[in-house]
Amino acid sequence: MALSRSTRVNILIGNGHFLSHFYVLCLPPMFLAWQDSFHVSFAELGMTIMLMSGTTALLQTPIGFLVDRHGARPFLVGGALLMSLSIAAMGLATQFWQVLVLATLSGIGNSVIHPADYAILSGSVDKTRMGRSFALHTFSGNLGFSAGPPVAAFLMALAGWRATLLIVGLAGVPVVLAILLQSRILSDQVRETADGGARLSGRELLTSRTMVLFFLFFMLGAMGGGGIQAWLVTVLHTVKGIDLPVAATALTGYMLGATAGVLAGGWFADTFKRHILPFVTGLTTLSALLMLAVNWLSLPAAVIIGVTFASGLALGASRTPRDVMVKDAAPAGQIGKVFGFVSAGLPLGGAITPVPFGLLIDKGHPELVLVLVAVILLLSLFCAGSARVSARADEPVAQPAE
């Protein structure tokens, strides 16, 4: 049975998004092997991820401007190809500075993914299924994060780090070719119309109250999620006295819940679009309260695993409606720059909290970590509500909610 156009678009875009996340987390398993091969410090090894992620975060917004002006398809093909070949070329590196240069090039390629993907999905997918398409997009990225470390570790055990990087890097080439060969089904976002009234410039749009609040919403959400991912195992072990394997299982439960929740949130965003903000508010609040319950209540280990799964499920389900709110607030023809800007808050937020939370644990206060996570998540809701209100006030300028 032939696949529908929307399904084919989702598969093509999802595969590219999977690669972009997979490539980030396929590198940490290389660290010990790189240390032996290049005789570098752990700080130098960490620079690979810093350069890749930092370059992506810095370039997403300018790439978004180019996507809006020239169309998303050529940037998606070129960015995905550069990302894949850069990872493959790391397998040929003879000095560590070459790895750092290639990590930067891969970050440049990766910076294309979010602006181009959202612009194409907005122009190619039936509007009644937009939430589910955004959900599948996020879901594919989560799968890439999950698959990166085990796949890389498995291939390294079989073939060594050089062959592993060549294999996983070149595996992206067929994905790029599929996007190129089927690019005719990838439509760009709808452009602005001449009779649409007053328009903001790109700089004015991104510095508007609405978009700054959405950026802060993304950043604060990532700060809370990053704190959980980085320190939940340590907190459960030091505060609750839970064995490390059980604590790690609780984190796995949280991550599985967050991944599954994304799909549920996509269905809700399509079915109950007028109630997106109460849905996001309720689920984010529930996730925060469940983390406080883990922190404050004396719960059996099995119950803690269930509660962390439920917390991840609630937070994950709020993510796709969040993306739909941003899409609805973006003026026609400017989705690339808008998503390039606001989604840059994700890597920034994920980079902010691990060190301060680690210092808090060093000072003997691990019990405060999940409390601060909950406070940050609740603070993000103020930004979400204010952004939604501001977007509605700007509706003569911004694209109306469908």
mmCIF file of C-alpha atoms in Angstrom, residues 19-389:
data_model
loop_
_atom_site.group_PDB
_atom_site.id
_atom_site.type_symbol
_atom_site.label_atom_id
_atom_site.label_comp_id
_atom_site.label_asym_id
_atom_site.label_seq_id
_atom_site.Cartn_x
_atom_site.Cartn_y
_atom_site.Cartn_z
ATOM 1 C CA LEU A 19 20.804 11.627 12.505
ATOM 2 C CA SER A 20 21.363 15.093 13.972
ATOM 3 C CA HIS A 21 20.716 13.822 17.511
ATOM 4 C CA PHE A 22 22.444 10.477 16.969
ATOM 5 C CA TYR A 23 25.677 12.145 15.875
ATOM 6 C CA VAL A 24 25.903 14.281 19.014
ATOM 7 C CA LEU A 25 25.768 11.305 21.401
ATOM 8 C CA CYS A 26 27.741 8.844 19.294
ATOM 9 C CA LEU A 27 30.891 10.793 20.230
ATOM 10 C CA PRO A 28 31.142 10.322 24.045
ATOM 11 C CA PRO A 29 31.824 6.555 23.690
ATOM 12 C CA MET A 30 34.907 7.561 21.658
ATOM 13 C CA PHE A 31 36.455 9.570 24.478
ATOM 14 C CA LEU A 32 38.605 6.909 26.138
ATOM 15 C CA ALA A 33 39.820 5.630 22.780
ATOM 16 C CA TRP A 34 40.644 9.178 21.688
ATOM 17 C CA GLN A 35 42.508 9.760 24.922
ATOM 18 C CA ASP A 36 44.724 6.761 24.166
ATOM 19 C CA SER A 37 45.201 7.733 20.522
ATOM 20 C CA PHE A 38 45.744 11.486 20.881
ATOM 21 C CA HIS A 39 46.917 11.814 24.533
ATOM 22 C CA VAL A 40 44.471 14.593 25.381
ATOM 23 C CA SER A 41 42.741 15.621 28.610
ATOM 24 C CA PHE A 42 39.108 15.088 29.482
ATOM 25 C CA ALA A 43 38.572 18.839 29.170
ATOM 26 C CA GLU A 44 39.874 18.706 25.601
ATOM 27 C CA LEU A 45 37.624 15.741 24.885
ATOM 28 C CA GLY A 46 34.647 17.713 26.179
ATOM 29 C CA MET A 47 35.431 20.422 23.656
ATOM 30 C CA THR A 48 34.144 18.159 20.879
ATOM 31 C CA ILE A 49 30.602 18.263 22.246
ATOM 32 C CA MET A 50 30.948 21.924 23.221
ATOM 33 C CA LEU A 51 32.014 22.929 19.707
ATOM 34 C CA MET A 52 29.375 20.817 17.987
ATOM 35 C CA SER A 53 26.490 21.931 20.197
ATOM 36 C CA GLY A 54 27.694 25.506 20.574
ATOM 37 C CA THR A 55 28.091 25.995 16.835
ATOM 38 C CA THR A 56 24.612 24.594 16.278
ATOM 39 C CA ALA A 57 23.077 26.922 18.865
ATOM 40 C CA LEU A 58 24.870 30.017 17.524
ATOM 41 C CA LEU A 59 24.068 29.412 13.843
ATOM 42 C CA GLN A 60 20.452 28.247 14.052
ATOM 43 C CA THR A 61 19.041 31.767 13.954
ATOM 44 C CA PRO A 62 21.100 33.120 10.997
ATOM 45 C CA ILE A 63 20.423 29.870 9.135
ATOM 46 C CA GLY A 64 16.728 30.436 9.845
ATOM 47 C CA PHE A 65 16.926 33.805 8.060
ATOM 48 C CA LEU A 66 18.481 32.097 5.019
ATOM 49 C CA VAL A 67 15.864 29.351 5.061
ATOM 50 C CA ASP A 68 13.058 31.921 5.051
ATOM 51 C CA ARG A 69 14.669 33.880 2.223
ATOM 52 C CA HIS A 70 15.887 31.108 -0.092
ATOM 53 C CA GLY A 71 13.838 28.033 0.851
ATOM 54 C CA ALA A 72 14.566 25.130 3.177
ATOM 55 C CA ARG A 73 15.296 22.191 0.868
ATOM 56 C CA PRO A 74 18.813 23.062 -0.360
ATOM 57 C CA PHE A 75 19.906 23.928 3.171
ATOM 58 C CA LEU A 76 18.484 20.679 4.549
ATOM 59 C CA VAL A 77 20.303 18.573 1.946
ATOM 60 C CA GLY A 78 23.576 20.486 2.269
ATOM 61 C CA GLY A 79 23.489 20.615 6.072
ATOM 62 C CA ALA A 80 22.695 16.926 6.495
ATOM 63 C CA LEU A 81 25.451 15.981 4.036
ATOM 64 C CA LEU A 82 28.037 18.184 5.778
ATOM 65 C CA MET A 83 27.030 16.752 9.151
ATOM 66 C CA SER A 84 27.353 13.142 7.966
ATOM 67 C CA LEU A 85 30.640 13.539 6.081
ATOM 68 C CA SER A 86 32.209 15.437 8.996
ATOM 69 C CA ILE A 87 31.471 12.543 11.357
ATOM 70 C CA ALA A 88 32.836 10.046 8.826
ATOM 71 C CA ALA A 89 36.006 12.121 8.356
ATOM 72 C CA MET A 90 36.698 11.952 12.108
ATOM 73 C CA GLY A 91 37.536 8.306 11.527
ATOM 74 C CA LEU A 92 40.476 9.453 9.382
ATOM 75 C CA ALA A 93 41.838 12.040 11.833
ATOM 76 C CA THR A 94 45.531 11.794 12.686
ATOM 77 C CA GLN A 95 45.633 14.653 15.210
ATOM 78 C CA PHE A 96 43.069 15.822 17.728
ATOM 79 C CA TRP A 97 42.776 19.352 16.323
ATOM 80 C CA GLN A 98 41.325 17.737 13.210
ATOM 81 C CA VAL A 99 38.587 16.153 15.324
ATOM 82 C CA LEU A 100 37.771 19.573 16.783
ATOM 83 C CA VAL A 101 37.553 21.174 13.330
ATOM 84 C CA LEU A 102 35.302 18.367 12.100
ATOM 85 C CA ALA A 103 33.100 18.652 15.203
ATOM 86 C CA THR A 104 32.648 22.339 14.374
ATOM 87 C CA LEU A 105 31.770 21.505 10.747
ATOM 88 C CA SER A 106 29.278 18.915 11.923
ATOM 89 C CA GLY A 107 27.726 21.556 14.175
ATOM 90 C CA ILE A 108 27.400 23.881 11.178
ATOM 91 C CA GLY A 109 25.546 21.144 9.300
ATOM 92 C CA ASN A 110 23.400 20.372 12.333
ATOM 93 C CA SER A 111 22.387 24.031 12.692
ATOM 94 C CA VAL A 112 20.272 23.683 9.554
ATOM 95 C CA ILE A 113 18.028 20.924 10.901
ATOM 96 C CA HIS A 114 15.560 22.759 13.159
ATOM 97 C CA PRO A 115 14.885 25.834 10.973
ATOM 98 C CA ALA A 116 14.616 23.775 7.772
ATOM 99 C CA ASP A 117 12.591 20.926 9.277
ATOM 100 C CA TYR A 118 9.911 23.124 10.813
ATOM 101 C CA ALA A 119 9.647 25.268 7.678
ATOM 102 C CA ILE A 120 9.146 22.156 5.527
ATOM 103 C CA LEU A 121 6.700 20.479 7.913
ATOM 104 C CA SER A 122 4.646 23.679 8.104
ATOM 105 C CA GLY A 123 4.385 23.797 4.310
ATOM 106 C CA SER A 124 4.087 20.081 3.525
ATOM 107 C CA VAL A 125 1.822 18.507 6.129
ATOM 108 C CA ASP A 126 -1.958 18.713 6.402
ATOM 109 C CA LYS A 127 -2.763 21.403 8.968
ATOM 110 C CA THR A 128 -5.084 19.016 10.829
ATOM 111 C CA ARG A 129 -2.108 16.714 11.493
ATOM 112 C CA MET A 130 0.521 19.356 12.280
ATOM 113 C CA GLY A 131 0.718 18.448 15.967
ATOM 114 C CA ARG A 132 1.320 14.775 15.207
ATOM 115 C CA SER A 133 3.965 15.655 12.633
ATOM 116 C CA PHE A 134 5.778 17.875 15.118
ATOM 117 C CA ALA A 135 5.488 15.046 17.664
ATOM 118 C CA LEU A 136 7.041 12.518 15.280
ATOM 119 C CA HIS A 137 9.826 14.997 14.565
ATOM 120 C CA THR A 138 10.659 15.336 18.266
ATOM 121 C CA PHE A 139 10.236 11.592 18.792
ATOM 122 C CA SER A 140 12.765 10.787 16.052
ATOM 123 C CA GLY A 141 15.295 13.127 17.672
ATOM 124 C CA ASN A 142 14.797 11.447 21.052
ATOM 125 C CA LEU A 143 15.392 8.072 19.413
ATOM 126 C CA GLY A 144 18.623 9.427 17.946
ATOM 127 C CA PHE A 145 19.813 10.478 21.398
ATOM 128 C CA SER A 146 18.881 7.048 22.789
ATOM 129 C CA ALA A 147 20.539 5.082 19.996
ATOM 130 C CA GLY A 148 23.806 7.034 19.742
ATOM 131 C CA PRO A 149 25.757 5.707 22.761
ATOM 132 C CA PRO A 150 24.833 1.982 22.568
ATOM 133 C CA VAL A 151 25.228 1.733 18.791
ATOM 134 C CA ALA A 152 28.597 3.498 18.869
ATOM 135 C CA ALA A 153 29.808 1.364 21.792
ATOM 136 C CA PHE A 154 28.704 -1.847 20.053
ATOM 137 C CA LEU A 155 30.418 -0.965 16.773
ATOM 138 C CA MET A 156 33.579 0.091 18.608
ATOM 139 C CA ALA A 157 33.780 -3.308 20.291
ATOM 140 C CA LEU A 158 33.577 -4.957 16.874
ATOM 141 C CA ALA A 159 35.633 -2.686 14.649
ATOM 142 C CA GLY A 160 37.378 0.062 16.658
ATOM 143 C CA TRP A 161 36.668 3.766 16.809
ATOM 144 C CA ARG A 162 37.903 4.699 13.327
ATOM 145 C CA ALA A 163 35.715 2.187 11.521
ATOM 146 C CA THR A 164 32.778 3.096 13.763
ATOM 147 C CA LEU A 165 32.902 6.764 12.804
ATOM 148 C CA LEU A 166 33.269 5.902 9.127
ATOM 149 C CA ILE A 167 30.274 3.559 9.310
ATOM 150 C CA VAL A 168 27.902 5.842 11.193
ATOM 151 C CA GLY A 169 28.967 8.906 9.213
ATOM 152 C CA LEU A 170 28.560 7.286 5.805
ATOM 153 C CA ALA A 171 25.245 5.787 6.941
ATOM 154 C CA GLY A 172 23.873 9.298 6.715
ATOM 155 C CA VAL A 173 24.597 9.580 2.989
ATOM 156 C CA PRO A 174 21.660 7.356 1.894
ATOM 157 C CA VAL A 175 19.390 9.461 4.108
ATOM 158 C CA VAL A 176 20.609 12.615 2.359
ATOM 159 C CA LEU A 177 20.137 10.995 -1.065
ATOM 160 C CA ALA A 178 16.581 9.978 -0.148
ATOM 161 C CA ILE A 179 15.786 13.569 0.860
ATOM 162 C CA LEU A 180 17.337 14.853 -2.382
ATOM 163 C CA LEU A 181 15.591 12.347 -4.651
ATOM 164 C CA GLN A 182 12.191 12.937 -3.064
ATOM 165 C CA SER A 183 12.564 16.662 -2.526
ATOM 166 C CA ARG A 184 9.627 17.304 -4.856
ATOM 167 C CA ILE A 185 7.233 16.286 -2.060
ATOM 168 C CA LEU A 186 8.869 18.719 0.390
ATOM 169 C CA SER A 187 7.062 22.040 0.133
ATOM 170 C CA ASP A 188 8.318 25.233 1.725
ATOM 171 C CA GLN A 189 6.306 27.249 4.199
ATOM 172 C CA VAL A 190 3.636 29.629 2.924
ATOM 173 C CA ARG A 191 5.108 33.025 2.157
ATOM 174 C CA GLU A 192 3.885 36.407 3.337
ATOM 175 C CA THR A 193 1.162 38.083 1.315
ATOM 176 C CA ALA A 194 1.353 41.675 0.219
ATOM 177 C CA ASP A 195 -1.980 42.571 1.862
ATOM 178 C CA GLY A 196 -1.103 41.166 5.262
ATOM 179 C CA GLY A 197 -0.778 44.556 6.980
ATOM 180 C CA ALA A 198 2.172 45.811 8.962
ATOM 181 C CA ARG A 199 5.151 43.508 9.113
ATOM 182 C CA LEU A 200 8.027 43.305 11.535
ATOM 183 C CA SER A 201 11.579 42.988 10.281
ATOM 184 C CA GLY A 202 13.422 39.820 11.213
ATOM 185 C CA ARG A 203 15.356 41.560 13.975
ATOM 186 C CA GLU A 204 12.216 43.210 15.330
ATOM 187 C CA LEU A 205 10.365 39.895 15.282
ATOM 188 C CA LEU A 206 13.026 37.976 17.206
ATOM 189 C CA THR A 207 13.457 40.732 19.779
ATOM 190 C CA SER A 208 9.707 41.120 20.249
ATOM 191 C CA ARG A 209 8.224 40.319 23.657
ATOM 192 C CA THR A 210 6.487 37.229 22.254
ATOM 193 C CA MET A 211 9.581 35.584 20.822
ATOM 194 C CA VAL A 212 11.837 36.457 23.755
ATOM 195 C CA LEU A 213 9.292 34.855 26.087
ATOM 196 C CA PHE A 214 9.097 31.744 23.912
ATOM 197 C CA PHE A 215 12.909 31.570 23.911
ATOM 198 C CA LEU A 216 12.892 31.765 27.719
ATOM 199 C CA PHE A 217 10.154 29.113 27.862
ATOM 200 C CA PHE A 218 12.299 26.731 25.803
ATOM 201 C CA MET A 219 15.435 27.568 27.775
ATOM 202 C CA LEU A 220 13.855 27.128 31.208
ATOM 203 C CA GLY A 221 12.227 23.855 30.164
ATOM 204 C CA ALA A 222 15.590 22.582 28.986
ATOM 205 C CA MET A 223 17.215 23.734 32.228
ATOM 206 C CA GLY A 224 14.732 21.694 34.265
ATOM 207 C CA GLY A 225 14.998 18.644 32.020
ATOM 208 C CA GLY A 226 18.791 18.921 31.905
ATOM 209 C CA GLY A 227 18.962 19.012 35.694
ATOM 210 C CA ILE A 228 16.940 15.799 35.909
ATOM 211 C CA GLN A 229 18.981 14.006 33.260
ATOM 212 C CA ALA A 230 22.329 15.023 34.745
ATOM 213 C CA TRP A 231 21.675 14.552 38.452
ATOM 214 C CA LEU A 232 18.612 12.371 39.151
ATOM 215 C CA VAL A 233 20.747 9.245 39.641
ATOM 216 C CA THR A 234 23.092 11.038 42.047
ATOM 217 C CA VAL A 235 20.225 12.609 44.002
ATOM 218 C CA LEU A 236 18.347 9.334 44.404
ATOM 219 C CA HIS A 237 21.522 7.580 45.536
ATOM 220 C CA THR A 238 22.720 10.235 48.000
ATOM 221 C CA VAL A 239 19.368 11.458 49.354
ATOM 222 C CA LYS A 240 17.288 8.276 49.234
ATOM 223 C CA GLY A 241 20.069 5.710 49.590
ATOM 224 C CA ILE A 242 18.863 3.899 46.481
ATOM 225 C CA ASP A 243 21.312 1.532 44.791
ATOM 226 C CA LEU A 244 22.872 2.987 41.644
ATOM 227 C CA PRO A 245 21.353 0.405 39.239
ATOM 228 C CA VAL A 246 17.862 1.160 40.585
ATOM 229 C CA ALA A 247 18.491 4.917 40.429
ATOM 230 C CA ALA A 248 19.680 4.552 36.832
ATOM 231 C CA THR A 249 16.498 2.610 36.060
ATOM 232 C CA ALA A 250 14.464 5.522 37.451
ATOM 233 C CA LEU A 251 16.258 7.873 35.047
ATOM 234 C CA THR A 252 15.620 5.438 32.182
ATOM 235 C CA GLY A 253 11.957 5.399 33.184
ATOM 236 C CA TYR A 254 11.876 9.193 33.081
ATOM 237 C CA MET A 255 13.455 9.253 29.612
ATOM 238 C CA LEU A 256 11.103 6.567 28.268
ATOM 239 C CA GLY A 257 8.134 8.468 29.658
ATOM 240 C CA ALA A 258 9.316 11.707 28.091
ATOM 241 C CA THR A 259 9.736 10.008 24.703
ATOM 242 C CA ALA A 260 6.301 8.355 24.797
ATOM 243 C CA GLY A 261 4.683 11.548 26.040
ATOM 244 C CA VAL A 262 5.746 13.433 22.929
ATOM 245 C CA LEU A 263 3.441 11.299 20.775
ATOM 246 C CA ALA A 264 0.480 11.751 23.130
ATOM 247 C CA GLY A 265 1.048 15.505 23.107
ATOM 248 C CA GLY A 266 0.952 15.571 19.305
ATOM 249 C CA TRP A 267 -2.459 13.916 19.252
ATOM 250 C CA PHE A 268 -3.789 16.372 21.843
ATOM 251 C CA ALA A 269 -2.435 19.385 19.953
ATOM 252 C CA ASP A 270 -4.385 18.332 16.850
ATOM 253 C CA THR A 271 -7.572 17.330 18.675
ATOM 254 C CA PHE A 272 -7.936 20.077 21.283
ATOM 255 C CA LYS A 273 -6.058 22.969 19.745
ATOM 256 C CA ARG A 274 -7.991 25.671 21.581
ATOM 257 C CA HIS A 275 -6.905 24.230 24.922
ATOM 258 C CA ILE A 276 -3.168 23.970 24.278
ATOM 259 C CA LEU A 277 -2.041 26.413 26.972
ATOM 260 C CA PRO A 278 -4.079 24.815 29.828
ATOM 261 C CA PHE A 279 -2.793 21.419 28.670
ATOM 262 C CA VAL A 280 0.845 22.550 28.735
ATOM 263 C CA THR A 281 0.350 24.293 32.080
ATOM 264 C CA GLY A 282 -1.348 21.319 33.729
ATOM 265 C CA LEU A 283 1.142 18.720 32.542
ATOM 266 C CA THR A 284 4.245 20.763 33.339
ATOM 267 C CA THR A 285 2.876 21.451 36.809
ATOM 268 C CA LEU A 286 2.114 17.741 37.279
ATOM 269 C CA SER A 287 5.660 16.818 36.219
ATOM 270 C CA ALA A 288 7.119 19.295 38.725
ATOM 271 C CA LEU A 289 4.883 18.035 41.549
ATOM 272 C CA LEU A 290 5.817 14.429 40.847
ATOM 273 C CA MET A 291 9.509 15.295 41.103
ATOM 274 C CA LEU A 292 8.820 17.003 44.426
ATOM 275 C CA ALA A 293 7.031 13.847 45.573
ATOM 276 C CA VAL A 294 10.110 11.796 44.707
ATOM 277 C CA ASN A 295 12.242 14.243 46.650
ATOM 278 C CA TRP A 296 10.094 14.653 49.769
ATOM 279 C CA LEU A 297 8.136 11.418 50.244
ATOM 280 C CA SER A 298 9.429 8.076 51.489
ATOM 281 C CA LEU A 299 8.510 5.883 48.544
ATOM 282 C CA PRO A 300 9.566 2.322 47.692
ATOM 283 C CA ALA A 301 12.095 2.057 44.877
ATOM 284 C CA ALA A 302 9.573 0.490 42.499
ATOM 285 C CA VAL A 303 7.138 3.369 43.130
ATOM 286 C CA ILE A 304 9.901 5.928 42.524
ATOM 287 C CA ILE A 305 10.551 4.364 39.118
ATOM 288 C CA GLY A 306 6.841 4.618 38.303
ATOM 289 C CA VAL A 307 6.643 8.222 39.488
ATOM 290 C CA THR A 308 9.683 9.304 37.476
ATOM 291 C CA PHE A 309 8.163 7.616 34.403
ATOM 292 C CA ALA A 310 4.921 9.540 34.978
ATOM 293 C CA SER A 311 6.841 12.800 35.448
ATOM 294 C CA GLY A 312 8.680 12.262 32.166
ATOM 295 C CA LEU A 313 5.427 11.304 30.437
ATOM 296 C CA ALA A 314 3.751 14.521 31.578
ATOM 297 C CA LEU A 315 6.669 16.750 30.624
ATOM 298 C CA GLY A 316 7.121 15.015 27.260
ATOM 299 C CA ALA A 317 3.424 15.409 26.431
ATOM 300 C CA SER A 318 3.723 19.170 26.938
ATOM 301 C CA ARG A 319 6.505 19.523 24.367
ATOM 302 C CA THR A 320 4.644 19.161 21.083
ATOM 303 C CA PRO A 321 1.851 21.616 22.056
ATOM 304 C CA ARG A 322 4.664 24.007 22.969
ATOM 305 C CA ASP A 323 6.028 23.753 19.414
ATOM 306 C CA VAL A 324 2.552 24.276 17.950
ATOM 307 C CA MET A 325 2.154 27.458 20.024
ATOM 308 C CA VAL A 326 5.368 28.799 18.503
ATOM 309 C CA LYS A 327 4.266 27.832 14.998
ATOM 310 C CA ASP A 328 0.960 29.636 15.482
ATOM 311 C CA ALA A 329 2.770 32.767 16.669
ATOM 312 C CA ALA A 330 5.214 32.835 13.730
ATOM 313 C CA PRO A 331 4.294 35.189 10.873
ATOM 314 C CA ALA A 332 3.856 33.578 7.475
ATOM 315 C CA GLY A 333 7.178 33.001 5.754
ATOM 316 C CA GLN A 334 9.263 33.449 8.922
ATOM 317 C CA ILE A 335 9.002 30.035 10.572
ATOM 318 C CA GLY A 336 12.665 29.220 9.871
ATOM 319 C CA LYS A 337 14.096 32.163 11.797
ATOM 320 C CA VAL A 338 11.521 31.827 14.586
ATOM 321 C CA PHE A 339 12.266 28.156 15.271
ATOM 322 C CA GLY A 340 15.976 28.730 14.741
ATOM 323 C CA PHE A 341 15.874 31.376 17.471
ATOM 324 C CA VAL A 342 13.571 29.840 20.083
ATOM 325 C CA SER A 343 14.987 26.307 19.760
ATOM 326 C CA ALA A 344 18.472 27.697 20.430
ATOM 327 C CA GLY A 345 17.200 27.953 23.993
ATOM 328 C CA LEU A 346 17.257 24.154 24.242
ATOM 329 C CA PRO A 347 21.028 23.573 24.042
ATOM 330 C CA LEU A 348 21.621 26.753 26.050
ATOM 331 C CA GLY A 349 19.293 25.621 28.825
ATOM 332 C CA GLY A 350 20.755 22.133 28.818
ATOM 333 C CA ALA A 351 24.236 23.612 29.253
ATOM 334 C CA ILE A 352 23.370 25.960 32.142
ATOM 335 C CA THR A 353 22.169 23.745 34.985
ATOM 336 C CA PRO A 354 24.534 20.748 35.283
ATOM 337 C CA VAL A 355 27.451 22.699 36.777
ATOM 338 C CA PRO A 356 25.478 24.819 39.321
ATOM 339 C CA PHE A 357 23.516 21.755 40.420
ATOM 340 C CA GLY A 358 26.762 19.838 40.732
ATOM 341 C CA LEU A 359 28.159 22.602 42.946
ATOM 342 C CA LEU A 360 25.010 22.399 45.063
ATOM 343 C CA ILE A 361 25.648 18.692 45.592
ATOM 344 C CA ASP A 362 29.319 19.393 46.387
ATOM 345 C CA LYS A 363 28.150 21.822 49.111
ATOM 346 C CA GLY A 364 26.120 19.048 50.735
ATOM 347 C CA HIS A 365 22.625 19.970 49.530
ATOM 348 C CA PRO A 366 21.567 17.311 46.975
ATOM 349 C CA GLU A 367 18.025 17.456 48.383
ATOM 350 C CA LEU A 368 17.607 20.919 46.821
ATOM 351 C CA VAL A 369 18.276 19.834 43.231
ATOM 352 C CA LEU A 370 14.801 18.489 42.438
ATOM 353 C CA VAL A 371 13.227 21.410 44.303
ATOM 354 C CA LEU A 372 15.021 23.840 42.017
ATOM 355 C CA VAL A 373 14.069 21.734 38.996
ATOM 356 C CA ALA A 374 10.415 22.072 39.997
ATOM 357 C CA VAL A 375 10.766 25.832 40.542
ATOM 358 C CA ILE A 376 12.399 26.265 37.120
ATOM 359 C CA LEU A 377 9.645 24.262 35.391
ATOM 360 C CA LEU A 378 6.935 26.306 37.101
ATOM 361 C CA LEU A 379 8.749 29.532 36.198
ATOM 362 C CA SER A 380 8.767 28.412 32.564
ATOM 363 C CA LEU A 381 4.959 28.390 32.642
ATOM 364 C CA PHE A 382 4.904 32.117 33.373
ATOM 365 C CA CYS A 383 6.881 32.622 30.151
ATOM 366 C CA ALA A 384 4.562 30.291 28.226
ATOM 367 C CA GLY A 385 1.383 32.019 29.354
ATOM 368 C CA SER A 386 2.791 35.488 28.793
ATOM 369 C CA ALA A 387 4.049 34.522 25.326
ATOM 370 C CA ARG A 388 0.646 33.105 24.354
ATOM 371 C CA VAL A 389 -1.133 36.284 25.511
#
